[in-house]
């Protein structure tokens, strides 16, 4: 096996490992594989166009296709969407469930004369849960959709086997968007530092990146270590914040003054599934 192939296989193993918590987060909040696939295409096209151009110009579609493995037609489609700022197409299970709940409240086939949602039998050619799903669930498996709606308290199965809708709207997650954005920023920053350090063609020195970990620590010590990290980590970050503040450009300075974003992050590691690591 050649050195290049060996490195690529290790890159793939590492990517699989780093994607595990990302996919756990995405699935928990209703992002489907199709949406993730579109995001991956956007990232591939954006990076290939920005990083592999000639004389500072964006890479042409043919070269982007060669680099990414996408067809030129797909590259053009993604490029145009990026240029227009269009979001990834919304086709997630979460959105399907929202459509189903809305239809149950507004489609006259599933409402009474006062416009209130009916209790629906499980099956039947019309006015049933099966007919509702046939019309609004698309190609998603009906059994899985029904189970998801039951587990999330959106519908209730009555003793006679009929179903009552409990909610009109479905929000996959009530997390603060700023907290979600912070996760994306933290993952991006750490990954960008690692990618920079592993780039053999980089023009500047490697960035500081280090880790302290031990795979043979007794679980009972976790709380003590957690407290230790919080105290020392917060103290360290306060010191870093003070240094950054001292070197911050005043807002009243010339708008043409060149600035950059600098910072450092600290995070706690707790891995209870070491056997599941694929690296």
PDB file of C-alpha atoms in Angstrom:
ATOM      1  CA  UNK A   1       0.000   0.000   0.000  1.00  0.00           C
ATOM      2  CA  UNK A   2       1.384   3.381  -0.965  1.00  0.00           C
ATOM      3  CA  UNK A   3       1.932   6.140   1.572  1.00  0.00           C
ATOM      4  CA  UNK A   4      -0.681   8.371  -0.137  1.00  0.00           C
ATOM      5  CA  UNK A   5      -3.363   5.676   0.018  1.00  0.00           C
ATOM      6  CA  UNK A   6      -2.522   4.939   3.643  1.00  0.00           C
ATOM      7  CA  UNK A   7      -2.893   8.630   4.568  1.00  0.00           C
ATOM      8  CA  UNK A   8      -6.216   8.900   2.708  1.00  0.00           C
ATOM      9  CA  UNK A   9      -7.598   5.877   4.559  1.00  0.00           C
ATOM     10  CA  UNK A  10      -6.585   7.453   7.861  1.00  0.00           C
ATOM     11  CA  UNK A  11      -8.245  10.711   6.823  1.00  0.00           C
ATOM     12  CA  UNK A  12     -11.463   8.814   6.106  1.00  0.00           C
ATOM     13  CA  UNK A  13     -11.304   7.016   9.471  1.00  0.00           C
ATOM     14  CA  UNK A  14     -10.739  10.303  11.270  1.00  0.00           C
ATOM     15  CA  UNK A  15     -13.599  11.926   9.381  1.00  0.00           C
ATOM     16  CA  UNK A  16     -15.926   9.081  10.330  1.00  0.00           C
ATOM     17  CA  UNK A  17     -14.951   9.536  13.966  1.00  0.00           C
ATOM     18  CA  UNK A  18     -15.416  13.307  14.039  1.00  0.00           C
ATOM     19  CA  UNK A  19     -18.771  13.059  12.241  1.00  0.00           C
ATOM     20  CA  UNK A  20     -20.295  10.809  14.920  1.00  0.00           C
ATOM     21  CA  UNK A  21     -21.143  13.576  17.435  1.00  0.00           C
ATOM     22  CA  UNK A  22     -22.068  15.908  14.574  1.00  0.00           C
ATOM     23  CA  UNK A  23     -24.592  13.428  13.170  1.00  0.00           C
ATOM     24  CA  UNK A  24     -25.938  12.733  16.654  1.00  0.00           C
ATOM     25  CA  UNK A  25     -26.586  16.468  17.011  1.00  0.00           C
ATOM     26  CA  UNK A  26     -28.120  16.810  13.519  1.00  0.00           C
ATOM     27  CA  UNK A  27     -30.495  13.866  13.871  1.00  0.00           C
ATOM     28  CA  UNK A  28     -31.605  15.024  17.307  1.00  0.00           C
ATOM     29  CA  UNK A  29     -32.663  18.317  15.763  1.00  0.00           C
ATOM     30  CA  UNK A  30     -34.368  16.996  12.661  1.00  0.00           C
ATOM     31  CA  UNK A  31     -31.663  17.403  10.019  1.00  0.00           C
ATOM     32  CA  UNK A  32     -31.938  14.499   7.587  1.00  0.00           C
ATOM     33  CA  UNK A  33     -29.238  12.839   5.518  1.00  0.00           C
ATOM     34  CA  UNK A  34     -30.575  14.555   2.408  1.00  0.00           C
ATOM     35  CA  UNK A  35     -30.118  17.968   3.995  1.00  0.00           C
ATOM     36  CA  UNK A  36     -26.690  17.018   5.320  1.00  0.00           C
ATOM     37  CA  UNK A  37     -25.736  15.777   1.850  1.00  0.00           C
ATOM     38  CA  UNK A  38     -26.689  19.140   0.367  1.00  0.00           C
ATOM     39  CA  UNK A  39     -24.624  20.922   3.005  1.00  0.00           C
ATOM     40  CA  UNK A  40     -21.655  18.689   2.172  1.00  0.00           C
ATOM     41  CA  UNK A  41     -22.046  19.508  -1.528  1.00  0.00           C
ATOM     42  CA  UNK A  42     -22.140  23.229  -0.767  1.00  0.00           C
ATOM     43  CA  UNK A  43     -18.979  22.978   1.342  1.00  0.00           C
ATOM     44  CA  UNK A  44     -17.190  20.899  -1.326  1.00  0.00           C
ATOM     45  CA  UNK A  45     -18.034  23.335  -4.098  1.00  0.00           C
ATOM     46  CA  UNK A  46     -17.275  26.439  -2.031  1.00  0.00           C
ATOM     47  CA  UNK A  47     -13.866  25.169  -0.891  1.00  0.00           C
ATOM     48  CA  UNK A  48     -12.891  23.817  -4.305  1.00  0.00           C
ATOM     49  CA  UNK A  49     -13.815  27.117  -5.993  1.00  0.00           C
ATOM     50  CA  UNK A  50     -12.060  29.268  -3.396  1.00  0.00           C
ATOM     51  CA  UNK A  51      -8.902  27.241  -2.757  1.00  0.00           C
ATOM     52  CA  UNK A  52      -8.032  25.756  -6.132  1.00  0.00           C
ATOM     53  CA  UNK A  53      -8.420  28.668  -8.515  1.00  0.00           C
ATOM     54  CA  UNK A  54      -5.669  30.130 -10.643  1.00  0.00           C
ATOM     55  CA  UNK A  55      -4.342  33.650 -10.074  1.00  0.00           C
ATOM     56  CA  UNK A  56      -6.963  34.352  -7.438  1.00  0.00           C
ATOM     57  CA  UNK A  57      -9.931  33.521  -9.659  1.00  0.00           C
ATOM     58  CA  UNK A  58     -12.618  30.973  -8.666  1.00  0.00           C
ATOM     59  CA  UNK A  59     -12.070  27.450  -9.978  1.00  0.00           C
ATOM     60  CA  UNK A  60     -14.112  26.610 -13.082  1.00  0.00           C
ATOM     61  CA  UNK A  61     -16.879  24.022 -12.940  1.00  0.00           C
ATOM     62  CA  UNK A  62     -14.906  21.330 -14.765  1.00  0.00           C
ATOM     63  CA  UNK A  63     -12.063  21.435 -12.254  1.00  0.00           C
ATOM     64  CA  UNK A  64     -14.464  21.585  -9.305  1.00  0.00           C
ATOM     65  CA  UNK A  65     -16.190  18.493 -10.695  1.00  0.00           C
ATOM     66  CA  UNK A  66     -12.859  16.694 -10.991  1.00  0.00           C
ATOM     67  CA  UNK A  67     -11.836  17.602  -7.442  1.00  0.00           C
ATOM     68  CA  UNK A  68     -15.156  16.791  -5.762  1.00  0.00           C
ATOM     69  CA  UNK A  69     -16.475  13.883  -7.823  1.00  0.00           C
ATOM     70  CA  UNK A  70     -19.703  15.776  -8.538  1.00  0.00           C
ATOM     71  CA  UNK A  71     -20.989  16.165 -12.070  1.00  0.00           C
ATOM     72  CA  UNK A  72     -20.486  19.528 -13.768  1.00  0.00           C
ATOM     73  CA  UNK A  73     -24.257  19.955 -13.858  1.00  0.00           C
ATOM     74  CA  UNK A  74     -24.473  19.401 -10.087  1.00  0.00           C
ATOM     75  CA  UNK A  75     -21.561  21.763  -9.505  1.00  0.00           C
ATOM     76  CA  UNK A  76     -23.336  24.463 -11.516  1.00  0.00           C
ATOM     77  CA  UNK A  77     -26.563  23.921  -9.556  1.00  0.00           C
ATOM     78  CA  UNK A  78     -24.825  24.201  -6.184  1.00  0.00           C
ATOM     79  CA  UNK A  79     -22.719  27.165  -7.367  1.00  0.00           C
ATOM     80  CA  UNK A  80     -25.844  29.057  -8.440  1.00  0.00           C
ATOM     81  CA  UNK A  81     -27.571  28.326  -5.149  1.00  0.00           C
ATOM     82  CA  UNK A  82     -24.562  29.585  -3.220  1.00  0.00           C
ATOM     83  CA  UNK A  83     -24.467  32.728  -5.343  1.00  0.00           C
ATOM     84  CA  UNK A  84     -28.158  33.393  -4.703  1.00  0.00           C
ATOM     85  CA  UNK A  85     -27.884  32.614  -1.009  1.00  0.00           C
ATOM     86  CA  UNK A  86     -30.644  30.000  -1.170  1.00  0.00           C
ATOM     87  CA  UNK A  87     -30.929  27.727   1.885  1.00  0.00           C
ATOM     88  CA  UNK A  88     -30.660  23.979   1.608  1.00  0.00           C
ATOM     89  CA  UNK A  89     -33.908  22.476   0.356  1.00  0.00           C
ATOM     90  CA  UNK A  90     -36.153  21.684   3.298  1.00  0.00           C
ATOM     91  CA  UNK A  91     -37.365  18.093   3.105  1.00  0.00           C
ATOM     92  CA  UNK A  92     -36.695  16.782   6.582  1.00  0.00           C
ATOM     93  CA  UNK A  93     -38.894  14.462   8.568  1.00  0.00           C
ATOM     94  CA  UNK A  94     -39.488  17.355  10.944  1.00  0.00           C
ATOM     95  CA  UNK A  95     -40.931  19.488   8.152  1.00  0.00           C
ATOM     96  CA  UNK A  96     -43.061  16.581   6.950  1.00  0.00           C
ATOM     97  CA  UNK A  97     -44.502  16.206  10.425  1.00  0.00           C
ATOM     98  CA  UNK A  98     -45.269  19.927  10.491  1.00  0.00           C
ATOM     99  CA  UNK A  99     -47.133  19.586   7.190  1.00  0.00           C
ATOM    100  CA  UNK A 100     -49.109  16.617   8.537  1.00  0.00           C
ATOM    101  CA  UNK A 101     -50.128  18.470  11.700  1.00  0.00           C
ATOM    102  CA  UNK A 102     -51.146  21.556   9.754  1.00  0.00           C
ATOM    103  CA  UNK A 103     -53.186  19.492   7.292  1.00  0.00           C
ATOM    104  CA  UNK A 104     -54.951  17.747  10.168  1.00  0.00           C
ATOM    105  CA  UNK A 105     -56.111  21.184  11.322  1.00  0.00           C
ATOM    106  CA  UNK A 106     -56.988  22.813   7.986  1.00  0.00           C
ATOM    107  CA  UNK A 107     -57.796  20.123   5.411  1.00  0.00           C
ATOM    108  CA  UNK A 108     -61.589  19.692   5.432  1.00  0.00           C
ATOM    109  CA  UNK A 109     -61.224  15.911   4.988  1.00  0.00           C
ATOM    110  CA  UNK A 110     -59.766  15.691   8.482  1.00  0.00           C
ATOM    111  CA  UNK A 111     -61.788  18.433  10.250  1.00  0.00           C
ATOM    112  CA  UNK A 112     -65.369  18.711  11.496  1.00  0.00           C
ATOM    113  CA  UNK A 113     -67.919  21.328  10.419  1.00  0.00           C
ATOM    114  CA  UNK A 114     -66.536  23.825  12.949  1.00  0.00           C
ATOM    115  CA  UNK A 115     -63.042  23.442  11.509  1.00  0.00           C
ATOM    116  CA  UNK A 116     -61.727  21.453  14.455  1.00  0.00           C
ATOM    117  CA  UNK A 117     -59.454  18.425  13.822  1.00  0.00           C
ATOM    118  CA  UNK A 118     -61.289  15.123  13.901  1.00  0.00           C
ATOM    119  CA  UNK A 119     -60.314  12.029  15.831  1.00  0.00           C
ATOM    120  CA  UNK A 120     -59.141   9.745  13.033  1.00  0.00           C
ATOM    121  CA  UNK A 121     -59.417   5.980  12.659  1.00  0.00           C
ATOM    122  CA  UNK A 122     -56.157   4.242  11.851  1.00  0.00           C
ATOM    123  CA  UNK A 123     -57.190   3.163   8.350  1.00  0.00           C
ATOM    124  CA  UNK A 124     -59.748   3.942   5.697  1.00  0.00           C
ATOM    125  CA  UNK A 125     -59.946   5.386   2.183  1.00  0.00           C
ATOM    126  CA  UNK A 126     -60.603   8.909   3.505  1.00  0.00           C
ATOM    127  CA  UNK A 127     -60.765  10.806   6.784  1.00  0.00           C
ATOM    128  CA  UNK A 128     -58.273   8.413   8.394  1.00  0.00           C
ATOM    129  CA  UNK A 129     -54.724   8.583   9.653  1.00  0.00           C
ATOM    130  CA  UNK A 130     -53.570   6.408   6.777  1.00  0.00           C
ATOM    131  CA  UNK A 131     -55.201   8.686   4.191  1.00  0.00           C
ATOM    132  CA  UNK A 132     -53.667  11.729   5.914  1.00  0.00           C
ATOM    133  CA  UNK A 133     -50.211  10.174   5.715  1.00  0.00           C
ATOM    134  CA  UNK A 134     -50.775   9.038   2.131  1.00  0.00           C
ATOM    135  CA  UNK A 135     -51.441  12.621   1.150  1.00  0.00           C
ATOM    136  CA  UNK A 136     -48.872  14.495   3.251  1.00  0.00           C
ATOM    137  CA  UNK A 137     -46.071  12.148   4.381  1.00  0.00           C
ATOM    138  CA  UNK A 138     -44.484  11.842   0.954  1.00  0.00           C
ATOM    139  CA  UNK A 139     -42.169   8.859   0.607  1.00  0.00           C
ATOM    140  CA  UNK A 140     -41.387   8.626   4.324  1.00  0.00           C
ATOM    141  CA  UNK A 141     -42.450   5.332   5.981  1.00  0.00           C
ATOM    142  CA  UNK A 142     -45.831   5.831   7.614  1.00  0.00           C
ATOM    143  CA  UNK A 143     -45.102   3.542  10.550  1.00  0.00           C
ATOM    144  CA  UNK A 144     -41.987   5.513  11.463  1.00  0.00           C
ATOM    145  CA  UNK A 145     -43.820   8.839  11.143  1.00  0.00           C
ATOM    146  CA  UNK A 146     -46.662   7.670  13.361  1.00  0.00           C
ATOM    147  CA  UNK A 147     -44.241   6.315  15.976  1.00  0.00           C
ATOM    148  CA  UNK A 148     -42.286   9.575  15.974  1.00  0.00           C
ATOM    149  CA  UNK A 149     -45.446  11.638  16.426  1.00  0.00           C
ATOM    150  CA  UNK A 150     -46.588   9.411  19.299  1.00  0.00           C
ATOM    151  CA  UNK A 151     -43.215   9.529  21.051  1.00  0.00           C
ATOM    152  CA  UNK A 152     -43.053  13.325  20.799  1.00  0.00           C
ATOM    153  CA  UNK A 153     -46.546  13.784  22.215  1.00  0.00           C
ATOM    154  CA  UNK A 154     -47.955  15.252  19.009  1.00  0.00           C
ATOM    155  CA  UNK A 155     -50.759  12.696  18.726  1.00  0.00           C
ATOM    156  CA  UNK A 156     -52.403  10.182  21.099  1.00  0.00           C
ATOM    157  CA  UNK A 157     -53.752   6.723  20.400  1.00  0.00           C
ATOM    158  CA  UNK A 158     -57.117   6.258  22.108  1.00  0.00           C
ATOM    159  CA  UNK A 159     -58.427   3.050  23.636  1.00  0.00           C
ATOM    160  CA  UNK A 160     -60.629   2.371  20.607  1.00  0.00           C
ATOM    161  CA  UNK A 161     -57.611   2.512  18.292  1.00  0.00           C
ATOM    162  CA  UNK A 162     -58.353   5.977  16.901  1.00  0.00           C
ATOM    163  CA  UNK A 163     -55.921   8.883  16.974  1.00  0.00           C
ATOM    164  CA  UNK A 164     -56.296  12.395  18.365  1.00  0.00           C
ATOM    165  CA  UNK A 165     -53.984  15.246  17.362  1.00  0.00           C
ATOM    166  CA  UNK A 166     -52.588  17.199  20.323  1.00  0.00           C
ATOM    167  CA  UNK A 167     -50.530  19.925  18.702  1.00  0.00           C
ATOM    168  CA  UNK A 168     -50.746  22.013  15.564  1.00  0.00           C
ATOM    169  CA  UNK A 169     -47.115  23.068  15.339  1.00  0.00           C
ATOM    170  CA  UNK A 170     -43.965  21.003  15.587  1.00  0.00           C
ATOM    171  CA  UNK A 171     -40.610  22.456  16.626  1.00  0.00           C
ATOM    172  CA  UNK A 172     -37.863  19.852  16.561  1.00  0.00           C
ATOM    173  CA  UNK A 173     -35.763  21.784  19.050  1.00  0.00           C
ATOM    174  CA  UNK A 174     -36.272  24.715  21.390  1.00  0.00           C
ATOM    175  CA  UNK A 175     -32.562  25.380  21.801  1.00  0.00           C
ATOM    176  CA  UNK A 176     -31.433  28.987  21.737  1.00  0.00           C
ATOM    177  CA  UNK A 177     -30.192  29.642  18.164  1.00  0.00           C
ATOM    178  CA  UNK A 178     -27.187  31.475  19.600  1.00  0.00           C
ATOM    179  CA  UNK A 179     -26.156  28.352  21.524  1.00  0.00           C
ATOM    180  CA  UNK A 180     -26.436  26.279  18.342  1.00  0.00           C
ATOM    181  CA  UNK A 181     -24.408  28.878  16.465  1.00  0.00           C
ATOM    182  CA  UNK A 182     -21.742  28.710  19.169  1.00  0.00           C
ATOM    183  CA  UNK A 183     -21.386  24.967  18.601  1.00  0.00           C
ATOM    184  CA  UNK A 184     -20.818  25.527  14.899  1.00  0.00           C
ATOM    185  CA  UNK A 185     -18.257  28.221  15.620  1.00  0.00           C
ATOM    186  CA  UNK A 186     -16.370  26.077  18.149  1.00  0.00           C
ATOM    187  CA  UNK A 187     -16.207  23.042  15.837  1.00  0.00           C
ATOM    188  CA  UNK A 188     -15.158  25.234  12.917  1.00  0.00           C
ATOM    189  CA  UNK A 189     -12.411  26.976  14.880  1.00  0.00           C
ATOM    190  CA  UNK A 190     -10.855  23.778  16.216  1.00  0.00           C
ATOM    191  CA  UNK A 191     -11.096  22.043  12.844  1.00  0.00           C
ATOM    192  CA  UNK A 192      -9.599  25.071  11.080  1.00  0.00           C
ATOM    193  CA  UNK A 193      -6.599  25.024  13.426  1.00  0.00           C
ATOM    194  CA  UNK A 194      -6.048  21.298  12.911  1.00  0.00           C
ATOM    195  CA  UNK A 195      -6.428  21.613   9.138  1.00  0.00           C
ATOM    196  CA  UNK A 196      -3.928  24.469   9.097  1.00  0.00           C
ATOM    197  CA  UNK A 197      -1.378  22.441  11.055  1.00  0.00           C
ATOM    198  CA  UNK A 198      -1.821  19.414   8.776  1.00  0.00           C
ATOM    199  CA  UNK A 199      -1.521  21.471   5.595  1.00  0.00           C
ATOM    200  CA  UNK A 200       1.933  20.719   4.197  1.00  0.00           C
ATOM    201  CA  UNK A 201       1.655  23.754   1.894  1.00  0.00           C
ATOM    202  CA  UNK A 202       0.910  26.313   4.595  1.00  0.00           C
ATOM    203  CA  UNK A 203       2.952  29.510   4.416  1.00  0.00           C
ATOM    204  CA  UNK A 204       2.982  30.281   8.158  1.00  0.00           C
ATOM    205  CA  UNK A 205       3.958  28.523  11.363  1.00  0.00           C
ATOM    206  CA  UNK A 206       1.639  25.941  12.943  1.00  0.00           C
ATOM    207  CA  UNK A 207      -0.927  27.229  15.404  1.00  0.00           C
ATOM    208  CA  UNK A 208      -0.869  26.099  19.012  1.00  0.00           C
ATOM    209  CA  UNK A 209      -3.038  23.022  19.536  1.00  0.00           C
ATOM    210  CA  UNK A 210      -2.568  20.608  22.406  1.00  0.00           C
ATOM    211  CA  UNK A 211      -4.582  18.180  24.470  1.00  0.00           C
ATOM    212  CA  UNK A 212      -4.302  16.598  27.925  1.00  0.00           C
ATOM    213  CA  UNK A 213      -6.109  13.288  28.257  1.00  0.00           C
ATOM    214  CA  UNK A 214      -5.800   9.868  29.856  1.00  0.00           C
ATOM    215  CA  UNK A 215      -7.818   6.779  28.944  1.00  0.00           C
ATOM    216  CA  UNK A 216      -7.307   5.027  32.298  1.00  0.00           C
ATOM    217  CA  UNK A 217      -9.049   7.301  34.795  1.00  0.00           C
ATOM    218  CA  UNK A 218     -11.543   5.995  37.340  1.00  0.00           C
ATOM    219  CA  UNK A 219     -15.127   7.203  36.615  1.00  0.00           C
ATOM    220  CA  UNK A 220     -15.484   8.286  40.236  1.00  0.00           C
ATOM    221  CA  UNK A 221     -12.972  11.084  39.634  1.00  0.00           C
ATOM    222  CA  UNK A 222     -15.091  12.748  36.943  1.00  0.00           C
ATOM    223  CA  UNK A 223     -16.833  15.293  39.167  1.00  0.00           C
ATOM    224  CA  UNK A 224     -13.568  16.390  40.748  1.00  0.00           C
ATOM    225  CA  UNK A 225     -11.941  16.772  37.341  1.00  0.00           C
ATOM    226  CA  UNK A 226     -14.998  18.628  36.020  1.00  0.00           C
ATOM    227  CA  UNK A 227     -14.714  21.151  38.859  1.00  0.00           C
ATOM    228  CA  UNK A 228     -10.950  21.422  38.366  1.00  0.00           C
ATOM    229  CA  UNK A 229     -11.353  22.168  34.644  1.00  0.00           C
ATOM    230  CA  UNK A 230     -14.070  24.751  35.285  1.00  0.00           C
ATOM    231  CA  UNK A 231     -11.965  26.607  37.823  1.00  0.00           C
ATOM    232  CA  UNK A 232      -8.645  26.504  35.997  1.00  0.00           C
ATOM    233  CA  UNK A 233     -10.220  26.829  32.554  1.00  0.00           C
ATOM    234  CA  UNK A 234     -12.216  29.897  33.540  1.00  0.00           C
ATOM    235  CA  UNK A 235      -9.141  31.476  35.120  1.00  0.00           C
ATOM    236  CA  UNK A 236      -7.128  30.819  31.967  1.00  0.00           C
ATOM    237  CA  UNK A 237      -9.841  32.243  29.692  1.00  0.00           C
ATOM    238  CA  UNK A 238     -10.195  35.357  31.843  1.00  0.00           C
ATOM    239  CA  UNK A 239      -6.457  35.938  31.456  1.00  0.00           C
ATOM    240  CA  UNK A 240      -6.698  35.439  27.677  1.00  0.00           C
ATOM    241  CA  UNK A 241      -9.704  37.755  27.468  1.00  0.00           C
ATOM    242  CA  UNK A 242      -7.815  40.471  29.342  1.00  0.00           C
ATOM    243  CA  UNK A 243      -4.877  40.178  26.907  1.00  0.00           C
ATOM    244  CA  UNK A 244      -7.193  40.371  23.889  1.00  0.00           C
ATOM    245  CA  UNK A 245      -8.989  43.385  25.330  1.00  0.00           C
ATOM    246  CA  UNK A 246      -5.682  45.205  25.830  1.00  0.00           C
ATOM    247  CA  UNK A 247      -4.832  44.625  22.167  1.00  0.00           C
ATOM    248  CA  UNK A 248      -8.276  45.400  20.752  1.00  0.00           C
ATOM    249  CA  UNK A 249      -8.589  48.121  18.124  1.00  0.00           C
ATOM    250  CA  UNK A 250     -10.775  50.968  19.365  1.00  0.00           C
ATOM    251  CA  UNK A 251     -14.138  51.204  17.621  1.00  0.00           C
ATOM    252  CA  UNK A 252     -13.419  54.872  16.944  1.00  0.00           C
ATOM    253  CA  UNK A 253     -10.285  53.990  14.943  1.00  0.00           C
ATOM    254  CA  UNK A 254      -9.983  54.378  11.209  1.00  0.00           C
ATOM    255  CA  UNK A 255     -12.422  51.971   9.534  1.00  0.00           C
ATOM    256  CA  UNK A 256      -9.627  50.986   7.149  1.00  0.00           C
ATOM    257  CA  UNK A 257      -7.530  49.585  10.005  1.00  0.00           C
ATOM    258  CA  UNK A 258      -6.927  45.916   9.331  1.00  0.00           C
ATOM    259  CA  UNK A 259      -8.092  43.558  12.094  1.00  0.00           C
ATOM    260  CA  UNK A 260      -8.423  39.817  12.579  1.00  0.00           C
ATOM    261  CA  UNK A 261     -10.262  37.501  14.942  1.00  0.00           C
ATOM    262  CA  UNK A 262      -8.031  35.901  17.580  1.00  0.00           C
ATOM    263  CA  UNK A 263      -8.970  33.638  20.460  1.00  0.00           C
ATOM    264  CA  UNK A 264      -8.526  30.333  22.225  1.00  0.00           C
ATOM    265  CA  UNK A 265     -10.978  27.693  23.416  1.00  0.00           C
ATOM    266  CA  UNK A 266     -11.058  25.261  26.351  1.00  0.00           C
ATOM    267  CA  UNK A 267     -13.333  22.235  26.523  1.00  0.00           C
ATOM    268  CA  UNK A 268     -13.799  19.193  28.763  1.00  0.00           C
ATOM    269  CA  UNK A 269     -13.337  15.693  27.336  1.00  0.00           C
ATOM    270  CA  UNK A 270     -15.412  12.783  28.630  1.00  0.00           C
ATOM    271  CA  UNK A 271     -15.444   9.625  26.515  1.00  0.00           C
ATOM    272  CA  UNK A 272     -17.355   6.689  28.010  1.00  0.00           C
ATOM    273  CA  UNK A 273     -17.310   4.640  24.807  1.00  0.00           C
ATOM    274  CA  UNK A 274     -13.622   4.220  24.090  1.00  0.00           C
ATOM    275  CA  UNK A 275     -14.165   0.902  22.338  1.00  0.00           C
ATOM    276  CA  UNK A 276     -16.301   2.738  19.772  1.00  0.00           C
ATOM    277  CA  UNK A 277     -13.472   4.997  18.652  1.00  0.00           C
ATOM    278  CA  UNK A 278     -12.530   4.603  15.000  1.00  0.00           C
ATOM    279  CA  UNK A 279      -9.276   6.422  14.364  1.00  0.00           C
TER     280      UNK A 279
END
